[in-house]
Amino acid sequence: MLKMTDEDDSSVEENISIREIAPRPVPRAKHPFITHVREGYEQSRTDPMPRQPGGQPRDNVVKLGQFPPIISLNVGGVVYQTRLSTLLKYSDSMLAAMFSGRHEVDQDKDGHYFLDTNGAVFGHILEYLRYGTVPPFDLSTAVYRDAEYYGLHSMVEKLQLRPEIASIIVKKSHRSQFPGYQDAKHDVIRAAVANASINRIGEVLICAFRTEFKAKAQNFNPFHGCIVESAHVSIGPWETQADEEVFMKCLENDLMEDGFNVKPHEGKRKCKYYYGQTCQKFVYKLQIIFYPLAPRTSSLAA
């Protein structure tokens, strides 16, 4: 504010006062997602009990961040007791995440924290967490599956050095080369069952092709009644270097390991069409024998 008086030419009085003006806040757009997260965070600070959609607390869920030092577990009906520190041993595992206090964990009627996996197998998981020991060889496959499930990477790496687990990895690698492999395998079994209704042998024609044949001859008839039209199952193309024989051997081995009686597949049955160029398509024949013939008995008495 400025005040001046001028009674005469020789007298001038000035009073100056300065007031700081606060800047006006710039309005921000209210993002619904950010608002929701912030409100959820504030609510979790004041009310850590997980709630149902209606707002009522869930009785069978532990409060976040409230785990005792001794943990009672119900794993598929088998009860275990262990220290919380044992479950938190590997910070990047699923078990450490579950019992970190950041997630909800269900409890049974007796207050045990519930894990829906194989109870007998979990005992070997606990033994590894406590002592770093791996299970006997005959249990490697079952424990390997659960070790992967719980994210125990160091245990998985140790088990992968065992022959049965290494074999599983190699088989999985072979199958992954062929997109749609499992679906094709199931289709082969279904076709074999359907075709074995007259006799005990299910014959299946399979069209497997790594690269798709494209005719270059101008007068080539694509509707020439190609042999692949008789195929029960078709799979291909795929990008890896594995050829069709690798696929067929992989399929045969899988079926035999599943318990099927499989005859070795026959060689390629090639299409015989020719007009300007030969059709390069072909099929394989695979046979599954579903039951052995009953032994014949003589009608003559000994």
PDB file of C-alpha atoms in Angstrom:
ATOM      1  CA  MET A   1       0.000   0.000   0.000  1.00  0.00           C
ATOM      2  CA  LEU A   2       1.350   3.479  -0.906  1.00  0.00           C
ATOM      3  CA  LYS A   3       0.323   6.605   1.043  1.00  0.00           C
ATOM      4  CA  MET A   4       1.434  10.084   0.143  1.00  0.00           C
ATOM      5  CA  THR A   5       0.603  13.474   1.656  1.00  0.00           C
ATOM      6  CA  ASP A   6       1.605  16.745   0.130  1.00  0.00           C
ATOM      7  CA  GLU A   7       1.027  19.631   2.575  1.00  0.00           C
ATOM      8  CA  ASP A   8       3.668  21.728   0.910  1.00  0.00           C
ATOM      9  CA  ASP A   9       6.323  21.288  -1.716  1.00  0.00           C
ATOM     10  CA  SER A  10       9.062  20.479   0.816  1.00  0.00           C
ATOM     11  CA  SER A  11       7.288  17.703   2.770  1.00  0.00           C
ATOM     12  CA  VAL A  12       6.574  14.263   1.289  1.00  0.00           C
ATOM     13  CA  GLU A  13       5.721  11.199   3.392  1.00  0.00           C
ATOM     14  CA  GLU A  14       5.673   7.666   1.959  1.00  0.00           C
ATOM     15  CA  ASN A  15       4.424   4.534   3.757  1.00  0.00           C
ATOM     16  CA  ILE A  16       5.048   1.317   1.799  1.00  0.00           C
ATOM     17  CA  SER A  17       4.024  -2.169   2.953  1.00  0.00           C
ATOM     18  CA  ILE A  18       4.610  -5.392   0.896  1.00  0.00           C
ATOM     19  CA  ARG A  19       2.463  -8.546   1.244  1.00  0.00           C
ATOM     20  CA  GLU A  20       3.437 -11.859  -0.329  1.00  0.00           C
ATOM     21  CA  ILE A  21       0.685 -13.320  -2.521  1.00  0.00           C
ATOM     22  CA  ALA A  22       0.507 -17.092  -2.461  1.00  0.00           C
ATOM     23  CA  PRO A  23       0.302 -18.696  -5.920  1.00  0.00           C
ATOM     24  CA  ARG A  24      -3.067 -20.156  -6.834  1.00  0.00           C
ATOM     25  CA  PRO A  25      -2.939 -23.974  -6.927  1.00  0.00           C
ATOM     26  CA  VAL A  26      -3.278 -25.556 -10.361  1.00  0.00           C
ATOM     27  CA  PRO A  27      -6.186 -28.020 -10.400  1.00  0.00           C
ATOM     28  CA  ARG A  28      -5.191 -31.625 -11.235  1.00  0.00           C
ATOM     29  CA  ALA A  29      -7.242 -34.139 -13.111  1.00  0.00           C
ATOM     30  CA  LYS A  30      -8.540 -36.837 -10.814  1.00  0.00           C
ATOM     31  CA  HIS A  31      -7.515 -40.210 -12.259  1.00  0.00           C
ATOM     32  CA  PRO A  32      -9.981 -42.899 -11.112  1.00  0.00           C
ATOM     33  CA  PHE A  33      -7.321 -45.661 -10.916  1.00  0.00           C
ATOM     34  CA  ILE A  34      -4.886 -43.614  -8.829  1.00  0.00           C
ATOM     35  CA  THR A  35      -7.704 -42.484  -6.555  1.00  0.00           C
ATOM     36  CA  HIS A  36      -8.824 -46.086  -6.087  1.00  0.00           C
ATOM     37  CA  VAL A  37      -5.315 -47.260  -5.193  1.00  0.00           C
ATOM     38  CA  ARG A  38      -4.750 -44.400  -2.771  1.00  0.00           C
ATOM     39  CA  GLU A  39      -8.098 -44.954  -1.056  1.00  0.00           C
ATOM     40  CA  GLY A  40      -7.382 -48.693  -0.848  1.00  0.00           C
ATOM     41  CA  TYR A  41      -3.986 -47.976   0.667  1.00  0.00           C
ATOM     42  CA  GLU A  42      -5.424 -45.591   3.265  1.00  0.00           C
ATOM     43  CA  GLN A  43      -8.111 -48.115   4.156  1.00  0.00           C
ATOM     44  CA  SER A  44      -5.515 -50.894   4.534  1.00  0.00           C
ATOM     45  CA  ARG A  45      -3.583 -48.705   6.982  1.00  0.00           C
ATOM     46  CA  THR A  46      -6.602 -48.175   9.212  1.00  0.00           C
ATOM     47  CA  ASP A  47      -8.387 -51.515   8.639  1.00  0.00           C
ATOM     48  CA  PRO A  48      -6.012 -54.361   7.690  1.00  0.00           C
ATOM     49  CA  MET A  49      -8.692 -57.057   7.926  1.00  0.00           C
ATOM     50  CA  PRO A  50      -9.629 -58.364   4.416  1.00  0.00           C
ATOM     51  CA  ARG A  51     -13.299 -57.852   3.748  1.00  0.00           C
ATOM     52  CA  GLN A  52     -15.967 -59.413   1.594  1.00  0.00           C
ATOM     53  CA  PRO A  53     -17.678 -57.342  -1.139  1.00  0.00           C
ATOM     54  CA  GLY A  54     -20.454 -56.476   1.335  1.00  0.00           C
ATOM     55  CA  GLY A  55     -17.944 -54.982   3.758  1.00  0.00           C
ATOM     56  CA  GLN A  56     -17.967 -57.795   6.341  1.00  0.00           C
ATOM     57  CA  PRO A  57     -14.613 -59.217   7.524  1.00  0.00           C
ATOM     58  CA  ARG A  58     -13.719 -62.696   6.268  1.00  0.00           C
ATOM     59  CA  ASP A  59     -13.371 -64.987   9.273  1.00  0.00           C
ATOM     60  CA  ASN A  60     -11.156 -67.601   7.585  1.00  0.00           C
ATOM     61  CA  VAL A  61      -8.438 -65.227   6.347  1.00  0.00           C
ATOM     62  CA  VAL A  62      -5.500 -64.060   8.424  1.00  0.00           C
ATOM     63  CA  LYS A  63      -4.990 -60.338   8.911  1.00  0.00           C
ATOM     64  CA  LEU A  64      -2.297 -58.908   6.687  1.00  0.00           C
ATOM     65  CA  GLY A  65       1.107 -58.780   8.325  1.00  0.00           C
ATOM     66  CA  GLN A  66       0.060 -60.764  11.408  1.00  0.00           C
ATOM     67  CA  PHE A  67       1.838 -64.151  11.328  1.00  0.00           C
ATOM     68  CA  PRO A  68       3.132 -65.839  14.484  1.00  0.00           C
ATOM     69  CA  PRO A  69       6.742 -67.085  14.677  1.00  0.00           C
ATOM     70  CA  ILE A  70       5.520 -70.710  14.694  1.00  0.00           C
ATOM     71  CA  ILE A  71       3.281 -71.598  11.724  1.00  0.00           C
ATOM     72  CA  SER A  72       0.785 -74.460  11.632  1.00  0.00           C
ATOM     73  CA  LEU A  73       0.044 -75.602   8.096  1.00  0.00           C
ATOM     74  CA  ASN A  74      -2.691 -77.806   6.680  1.00  0.00           C
ATOM     75  CA  VAL A  75      -1.266 -79.055   3.384  1.00  0.00           C
ATOM     76  CA  GLY A  76      -3.852 -81.141   1.571  1.00  0.00           C
ATOM     77  CA  GLY A  77      -5.079 -82.552   4.884  1.00  0.00           C
ATOM     78  CA  VAL A  78      -1.617 -83.163   6.391  1.00  0.00           C
ATOM     79  CA  VAL A  79      -0.679 -80.874   9.293  1.00  0.00           C
ATOM     80  CA  TYR A  80       2.859 -79.497   9.636  1.00  0.00           C
ATOM     81  CA  GLN A  81       4.476 -77.088  12.048  1.00  0.00           C
ATOM     82  CA  THR A  82       7.460 -74.949  11.154  1.00  0.00           C
ATOM     83  CA  ARG A  83       8.988 -71.581  11.850  1.00  0.00           C
ATOM     84  CA  LEU A  84       7.911 -68.551   9.888  1.00  0.00           C
ATOM     85  CA  SER A  85      11.586 -67.914   9.135  1.00  0.00           C
ATOM     86  CA  THR A  86      11.769 -71.315   7.409  1.00  0.00           C
ATOM     87  CA  LEU A  87       8.983 -70.389   5.003  1.00  0.00           C
ATOM     88  CA  LEU A  88      10.654 -67.022   4.337  1.00  0.00           C
ATOM     89  CA  LYS A  89      14.103 -68.539   3.685  1.00  0.00           C
ATOM     90  CA  TYR A  90      14.050 -67.914  -0.068  1.00  0.00           C
ATOM     91  CA  SER A  91      12.700 -64.406  -0.592  1.00  0.00           C
ATOM     92  CA  ASP A  92      11.858 -64.962  -4.272  1.00  0.00           C
ATOM     93  CA  SER A  93       9.738 -68.062  -3.624  1.00  0.00           C
ATOM     94  CA  MET A  94       5.969 -68.318  -3.616  1.00  0.00           C
ATOM     95  CA  LEU A  95       5.990 -69.426   0.036  1.00  0.00           C
ATOM     96  CA  ALA A  96       7.926 -66.317   1.071  1.00  0.00           C
ATOM     97  CA  ALA A  97       5.436 -64.160  -0.813  1.00  0.00           C
ATOM     98  CA  MET A  98       2.437 -65.907   0.773  1.00  0.00           C
ATOM     99  CA  PHE A  99       3.723 -65.406   4.310  1.00  0.00           C
ATOM    100  CA  SER A 100       5.283 -61.986   3.811  1.00  0.00           C
ATOM    101  CA  GLY A 101       2.219 -60.282   5.263  1.00  0.00           C
ATOM    102  CA  ARG A 102       1.242 -58.713   1.950  1.00  0.00           C
ATOM    103  CA  HIS A 103      -1.295 -61.351   0.914  1.00  0.00           C
ATOM    104  CA  GLU A 104      -4.365 -63.062   2.281  1.00  0.00           C
ATOM    105  CA  VAL A 105      -3.927 -66.658   3.455  1.00  0.00           C
ATOM    106  CA  ASP A 106      -6.913 -68.937   4.080  1.00  0.00           C
ATOM    107  CA  GLN A 107      -7.236 -70.830   7.343  1.00  0.00           C
ATOM    108  CA  ASP A 108      -9.140 -74.014   8.116  1.00  0.00           C
ATOM    109  CA  LYS A 109     -11.597 -74.357  10.985  1.00  0.00           C
ATOM    110  CA  ASP A 110      -8.750 -75.162  13.410  1.00  0.00           C
ATOM    111  CA  GLY A 111      -6.728 -72.099  12.481  1.00  0.00           C
ATOM    112  CA  HIS A 112      -4.121 -73.887  10.333  1.00  0.00           C
ATOM    113  CA  TYR A 113      -2.996 -71.982   7.248  1.00  0.00           C
ATOM    114  CA  PHE A 114      -4.221 -73.977   4.275  1.00  0.00           C
ATOM    115  CA  LEU A 115      -2.152 -74.974   1.216  1.00  0.00           C
ATOM    116  CA  ASP A 116      -3.954 -76.937  -1.483  1.00  0.00           C
ATOM    117  CA  THR A 117      -1.135 -79.234  -2.619  1.00  0.00           C
ATOM    118  CA  ASN A 118       0.035 -82.801  -1.945  1.00  0.00           C
ATOM    119  CA  GLY A 119       0.599 -83.122   1.798  1.00  0.00           C
ATOM    120  CA  ALA A 120       3.049 -86.039   1.614  1.00  0.00           C
ATOM    121  CA  VAL A 121       5.194 -84.306  -1.004  1.00  0.00           C
ATOM    122  CA  PHE A 122       5.278 -81.056   0.968  1.00  0.00           C
ATOM    123  CA  GLY A 123       7.247 -82.785   3.706  1.00  0.00           C
ATOM    124  CA  HIS A 124      10.190 -82.959   1.285  1.00  0.00           C
ATOM    125  CA  ILE A 125       9.743 -79.272   0.490  1.00  0.00           C
ATOM    126  CA  LEU A 126      10.078 -78.488   4.199  1.00  0.00           C
ATOM    127  CA  GLU A 127      13.141 -80.731   4.505  1.00  0.00           C
ATOM    128  CA  TYR A 128      14.828 -78.742   1.759  1.00  0.00           C
ATOM    129  CA  LEU A 129      13.932 -75.434   3.417  1.00  0.00           C
ATOM    130  CA  ARG A 130      15.337 -76.688   6.728  1.00  0.00           C
ATOM    131  CA  TYR A 131      18.416 -78.672   5.676  1.00  0.00           C
ATOM    132  CA  GLY A 132      18.883 -78.228   1.920  1.00  0.00           C
ATOM    133  CA  THR A 133      18.315 -81.957   1.280  1.00  0.00           C
ATOM    134  CA  VAL A 134      16.578 -83.335  -1.817  1.00  0.00           C
ATOM    135  CA  PRO A 135      14.207 -86.346  -1.831  1.00  0.00           C
ATOM    136  CA  PRO A 136      14.991 -89.968  -2.789  1.00  0.00           C
ATOM    137  CA  PHE A 137      15.258 -90.664  -6.500  1.00  0.00           C
ATOM    138  CA  ASP A 138      11.875 -92.395  -6.733  1.00  0.00           C
ATOM    139  CA  LEU A 139      10.138 -89.208  -5.519  1.00  0.00           C
ATOM    140  CA  SER A 140      12.048 -86.766  -7.712  1.00  0.00           C
ATOM    141  CA  THR A 141       9.291 -86.231 -10.276  1.00  0.00           C
ATOM    142  CA  ALA A 142       6.540 -85.460  -7.741  1.00  0.00           C
ATOM    143  CA  VAL A 143       8.749 -83.150  -5.674  1.00  0.00           C
ATOM    144  CA  TYR A 144      10.106 -81.423  -8.791  1.00  0.00           C
ATOM    145  CA  ARG A 145       6.572 -80.462  -9.804  1.00  0.00           C
ATOM    146  CA  ASP A 146       5.820 -78.880  -6.415  1.00  0.00           C
ATOM    147  CA  ALA A 147       9.250 -77.218  -6.209  1.00  0.00           C
ATOM    148  CA  GLU A 148       8.431 -75.480  -9.494  1.00  0.00           C
ATOM    149  CA  TYR A 149       4.988 -74.558  -8.167  1.00  0.00           C
ATOM    150  CA  TYR A 150       6.413 -72.969  -5.001  1.00  0.00           C
ATOM    151  CA  GLY A 151       9.162 -71.170  -6.932  1.00  0.00           C
ATOM    152  CA  LEU A 152      12.072 -72.861  -5.145  1.00  0.00           C
ATOM    153  CA  HIS A 153      14.545 -72.272  -7.962  1.00  0.00           C
ATOM    154  CA  SER A 154      17.631 -73.674  -6.236  1.00  0.00           C
ATOM    155  CA  MET A 155      15.794 -76.926  -5.451  1.00  0.00           C
ATOM    156  CA  VAL A 156      14.548 -77.125  -9.036  1.00  0.00           C
ATOM    157  CA  GLU A 157      18.097 -76.737 -10.342  1.00  0.00           C
ATOM    158  CA  LYS A 158      19.367 -79.564  -8.136  1.00  0.00           C
ATOM    159  CA  LEU A 159      16.566 -81.898  -9.201  1.00  0.00           C
ATOM    160  CA  GLN A 160      17.159 -81.112 -12.881  1.00  0.00           C
ATOM    161  CA  LEU A 161      20.516 -82.913 -12.613  1.00  0.00           C
ATOM    162  CA  ARG A 162      18.765 -86.222 -11.936  1.00  0.00           C
ATOM    163  CA  PRO A 163      18.222 -88.505 -14.967  1.00  0.00           C
ATOM    164  CA  GLU A 164      14.432 -88.735 -14.730  1.00  0.00           C
ATOM    165  CA  ILE A 165      14.034 -84.958 -14.470  1.00  0.00           C
ATOM    166  CA  ALA A 166      16.589 -84.323 -17.219  1.00  0.00           C
ATOM    167  CA  SER A 167      14.583 -86.697 -19.409  1.00  0.00           C
ATOM    168  CA  ILE A 168      11.385 -84.739 -18.714  1.00  0.00           C
ATOM    169  CA  ILE A 169      13.118 -81.501 -19.720  1.00  0.00           C
ATOM    170  CA  VAL A 170      14.388 -83.003 -22.978  1.00  0.00           C
ATOM    171  CA  LYS A 171      10.939 -84.397 -23.838  1.00  0.00           C
ATOM    172  CA  LYS A 172       9.314 -81.063 -23.111  1.00  0.00           C
ATOM    173  CA  SER A 173      11.873 -79.382 -25.355  1.00  0.00           C
ATOM    174  CA  HIS A 174      11.098 -81.833 -28.169  1.00  0.00           C
ATOM    175  CA  ARG A 175       7.342 -81.295 -27.883  1.00  0.00           C
ATOM    176  CA  SER A 176       7.703 -77.513 -27.827  1.00  0.00           C
ATOM    177  CA  GLN A 177       9.109 -77.631 -31.369  1.00  0.00           C
ATOM    178  CA  PHE A 178       5.704 -78.607 -32.724  1.00  0.00           C
ATOM    179  CA  PRO A 179       2.863 -76.101 -32.169  1.00  0.00           C
ATOM    180  CA  GLY A 180      -0.327 -77.907 -31.218  1.00  0.00           C
ATOM    181  CA  TYR A 181       1.525 -81.097 -30.303  1.00  0.00           C
ATOM    182  CA  GLN A 182      -0.694 -82.122 -27.373  1.00  0.00           C
ATOM    183  CA  ASP A 183      -3.884 -81.527 -29.352  1.00  0.00           C
ATOM    184  CA  ALA A 184      -2.506 -83.632 -32.232  1.00  0.00           C
ATOM    185  CA  LYS A 185      -1.565 -86.425 -29.824  1.00  0.00           C
ATOM    186  CA  HIS A 186      -5.061 -86.487 -28.332  1.00  0.00           C
ATOM    187  CA  ASP A 187      -6.600 -86.500 -31.826  1.00  0.00           C
ATOM    188  CA  VAL A 188      -4.419 -89.509 -32.742  1.00  0.00           C
ATOM    189  CA  ILE A 189      -5.690 -91.435 -29.716  1.00  0.00           C
ATOM    190  CA  ARG A 190      -9.329 -90.561 -30.477  1.00  0.00           C
ATOM    191  CA  ALA A 191      -8.955 -91.589 -34.128  1.00  0.00           C
ATOM    192  CA  ALA A 192      -7.263 -94.857 -33.137  1.00  0.00           C
ATOM    193  CA  VAL A 193     -10.085 -95.698 -30.710  1.00  0.00           C
ATOM    194  CA  ALA A 194     -12.722 -94.950 -33.354  1.00  0.00           C
ATOM    195  CA  ASN A 195     -10.937 -96.973 -36.035  1.00  0.00           C
ATOM    196  CA  ALA A 196     -10.409 -99.970 -33.741  1.00  0.00           C
ATOM    197  CA  SER A 197     -14.125-100.640 -33.357  1.00  0.00           C
ATOM    198  CA  ILE A 198     -14.016-103.478 -35.916  1.00  0.00           C
ATOM    199  CA  ASN A 199     -10.749-105.088 -34.880  1.00  0.00           C
ATOM    200  CA  ARG A 200      -8.211-104.526 -32.153  1.00  0.00           C
ATOM    201  CA  ILE A 201      -5.912-102.313 -34.215  1.00  0.00           C
ATOM    202  CA  GLY A 202      -6.512 -98.572 -34.499  1.00  0.00           C
ATOM    203  CA  GLU A 203      -4.954 -97.320 -37.722  1.00  0.00           C
ATOM    204  CA  VAL A 204      -4.337 -93.575 -37.981  1.00  0.00           C
ATOM    205  CA  LEU A 205      -3.102 -91.622 -40.998  1.00  0.00           C
ATOM    206  CA  ILE A 206      -1.143 -88.524 -39.986  1.00  0.00           C
ATOM    207  CA  CYS A 207      -0.258 -85.561 -42.183  1.00  0.00           C
ATOM    208  CA  ALA A 208       2.799 -83.935 -40.581  1.00  0.00           C
ATOM    209  CA  PHE A 209       4.663 -81.245 -42.510  1.00  0.00           C
ATOM    210  CA  ARG A 210       7.451 -78.896 -41.452  1.00  0.00           C
ATOM    211  CA  THR A 211       6.956 -76.610 -44.471  1.00  0.00           C
ATOM    212  CA  GLU A 212       3.813 -76.128 -46.460  1.00  0.00           C
ATOM    213  CA  PHE A 213       3.938 -77.305 -50.078  1.00  0.00           C
ATOM    214  CA  LYS A 214       3.048 -74.646 -52.652  1.00  0.00           C
ATOM    215  CA  ALA A 215       2.788 -75.723 -56.268  1.00  0.00           C
ATOM    216  CA  LYS A 216       4.620 -73.608 -58.862  1.00  0.00           C
ATOM    217  CA  ALA A 217       3.348 -75.261 -62.054  1.00  0.00           C
ATOM    218  CA  GLN A 218       0.717 -73.136 -63.740  1.00  0.00           C
ATOM    219  CA  ASN A 219      -1.654 -76.018 -64.527  1.00  0.00           C
ATOM    220  CA  PHE A 220      -1.250 -77.799 -61.179  1.00  0.00           C
ATOM    221  CA  ASN A 221      -4.699 -78.816 -59.913  1.00  0.00           C
ATOM    222  CA  PRO A 222      -4.982 -78.199 -56.144  1.00  0.00           C
ATOM    223  CA  PHE A 223      -8.157 -80.347 -56.075  1.00  0.00           C
ATOM    224  CA  HIS A 224      -6.556 -83.488 -57.454  1.00  0.00           C
ATOM    225  CA  GLY A 225      -7.672 -85.801 -54.638  1.00  0.00           C
ATOM    226  CA  CYS A 226      -4.444 -85.584 -52.667  1.00  0.00           C
ATOM    227  CA  ILE A 227      -3.512 -88.362 -50.268  1.00  0.00           C
ATOM    228  CA  VAL A 228      -3.573 -85.925 -47.334  1.00  0.00           C
ATOM    229  CA  GLU A 229      -7.347 -85.729 -47.694  1.00  0.00           C
ATOM    230  CA  SER A 230      -7.484 -89.210 -46.162  1.00  0.00           C
ATOM    231  CA  ALA A 231      -5.495 -88.141 -43.074  1.00  0.00           C
ATOM    232  CA  HIS A 232      -7.223 -88.377 -39.698  1.00  0.00           C
ATOM    233  CA  VAL A 233      -4.827 -85.887 -38.034  1.00  0.00           C
ATOM    234  CA  SER A 234      -2.852 -82.974 -39.448  1.00  0.00           C
ATOM    235  CA  ILE A 235      -0.091 -80.925 -37.816  1.00  0.00           C
ATOM    236  CA  GLY A 236       2.217 -78.253 -39.246  1.00  0.00           C
ATOM    237  CA  PRO A 237       3.951 -76.199 -40.324  1.00  0.00           C
ATOM    238  CA  TRP A 238       6.615 -75.385 -37.711  1.00  0.00           C
ATOM    239  CA  GLU A 239       9.681 -73.146 -37.710  1.00  0.00           C
ATOM    240  CA  THR A 240      12.316 -75.371 -36.077  1.00  0.00           C
ATOM    241  CA  GLN A 241      14.744 -77.603 -37.978  1.00  0.00           C
ATOM    242  CA  ALA A 242      13.185 -80.829 -36.653  1.00  0.00           C
ATOM    243  CA  ASP A 243      11.763 -82.809 -39.557  1.00  0.00           C
ATOM    244  CA  GLU A 244       8.638 -84.951 -39.761  1.00  0.00           C
ATOM    245  CA  GLU A 245      10.476 -88.118 -38.665  1.00  0.00           C
ATOM    246  CA  VAL A 246      11.451 -86.416 -35.393  1.00  0.00           C
ATOM    247  CA  PHE A 247       7.807 -85.596 -34.797  1.00  0.00           C
ATOM    248  CA  MET A 248       6.677 -89.162 -35.449  1.00  0.00           C
ATOM    249  CA  LYS A 249       9.334 -90.653 -33.144  1.00  0.00           C
ATOM    250  CA  CYS A 250       8.444 -88.166 -30.424  1.00  0.00           C
ATOM    251  CA  LEU A 251       4.766 -89.083 -30.788  1.00  0.00           C
ATOM    252  CA  GLU A 252       5.473 -92.842 -30.709  1.00  0.00           C
ATOM    253  CA  ASN A 253       7.649 -92.570 -27.608  1.00  0.00           C
ATOM    254  CA  ASP A 254       5.017 -90.510 -25.795  1.00  0.00           C
ATOM    255  CA  LEU A 255       2.263 -92.985 -26.614  1.00  0.00           C
ATOM    256  CA  MET A 256       4.358 -95.956 -25.476  1.00  0.00           C
ATOM    257  CA  GLU A 257       5.266 -94.214 -22.217  1.00  0.00           C
ATOM    258  CA  ASP A 258       1.552 -93.600 -21.668  1.00  0.00           C
ATOM    259  CA  GLY A 259       1.034 -97.377 -21.879  1.00  0.00           C
ATOM    260  CA  PHE A 260      -0.176 -97.787 -25.458  1.00  0.00           C
ATOM    261  CA  ASN A 261       1.002-100.699 -27.576  1.00  0.00           C
ATOM    262  CA  VAL A 262       2.282 -98.911 -30.668  1.00  0.00           C
ATOM    263  CA  LYS A 263       3.630-100.507 -33.836  1.00  0.00           C
ATOM    264  CA  PRO A 264       6.517 -98.583 -35.440  1.00  0.00           C
ATOM    265  CA  HIS A 265       5.153 -96.164 -37.998  1.00  0.00           C
ATOM    266  CA  GLU A 266       5.503 -96.938 -41.671  1.00  0.00           C
ATOM    267  CA  GLY A 267       7.453 -94.789 -44.099  1.00  0.00           C
ATOM    268  CA  LYS A 268       5.946 -91.889 -45.986  1.00  0.00           C
ATOM    269  CA  ARG A 269       2.984 -92.563 -48.253  1.00  0.00           C
ATOM    270  CA  LYS A 270       3.512 -89.992 -50.969  1.00  0.00           C
ATOM    271  CA  CYS A 271       0.908 -88.461 -53.208  1.00  0.00           C
ATOM    272  CA  LYS A 272       1.176 -89.767 -56.774  1.00  0.00           C
ATOM    273  CA  TYR A 273      -0.339 -86.798 -58.546  1.00  0.00           C
ATOM    274  CA  TYR A 274       1.724 -85.169 -61.284  1.00  0.00           C
ATOM    275  CA  TYR A 275       0.811 -82.353 -63.613  1.00  0.00           C
ATOM    276  CA  GLY A 276       3.666 -80.018 -64.429  1.00  0.00           C
ATOM    277  CA  GLN A 277       5.260 -81.053 -61.132  1.00  0.00           C
ATOM    278  CA  THR A 278       4.913 -83.773 -58.504  1.00  0.00           C
ATOM    279  CA  CYS A 279       2.764 -83.181 -55.440  1.00  0.00           C
ATOM    280  CA  GLN A 280       5.114 -83.213 -52.455  1.00  0.00           C
ATOM    281  CA  LYS A 281       2.538 -84.043 -49.803  1.00  0.00           C
ATOM    282  CA  PHE A 282       2.531 -87.295 -47.836  1.00  0.00           C
ATOM    283  CA  VAL A 283       1.080 -89.091 -44.803  1.00  0.00           C
ATOM    284  CA  TYR A 284       2.338 -91.505 -42.147  1.00  0.00           C
ATOM    285  CA  LYS A 285       0.473 -94.574 -40.918  1.00  0.00           C
ATOM    286  CA  LEU A 286       0.536 -95.267 -37.182  1.00  0.00           C
ATOM    287  CA  GLN A 287      -1.113 -98.270 -35.541  1.00  0.00           C
ATOM    288  CA  ILE A 288      -2.134 -98.721 -31.914  1.00  0.00           C
ATOM    289  CA  ILE A 289      -3.015-102.212 -30.648  1.00  0.00           C
ATOM    290  CA  PHE A 290      -5.508-101.886 -27.807  1.00  0.00           C
ATOM    291  CA  TYR A 291      -5.642-105.438 -26.428  1.00  0.00           C
ATOM    292  CA  PRO A 292      -3.942-108.758 -27.133  1.00  0.00           C
ATOM    293  CA  LEU A 293      -5.842-111.623 -28.687  1.00  0.00           C
ATOM    294  CA  ALA A 294      -7.061-114.186 -26.177  1.00  0.00           C
ATOM    295  CA  PRO A 295      -5.073-117.453 -26.361  1.00  0.00           C
ATOM    296  CA  ARG A 296      -6.867-120.214 -28.198  1.00  0.00           C
ATOM    297  CA  THR A 297      -7.715-123.356 -26.241  1.00  0.00           C
ATOM    298  CA  SER A 298      -8.105-126.791 -27.799  1.00  0.00           C
ATOM    299  CA  SER A 299     -11.585-128.342 -27.716  1.00  0.00           C
ATOM    300  CA  LEU A 300     -10.038-131.785 -27.335  1.00  0.00           C
ATOM    301  CA  ALA A 301      -9.504-133.071 -23.883  1.00  0.00           C
ATOM    302  CA  ALA A 302      -5.938-133.828 -22.990  1.00  0.00           C
TER     303      ALA A 302
END
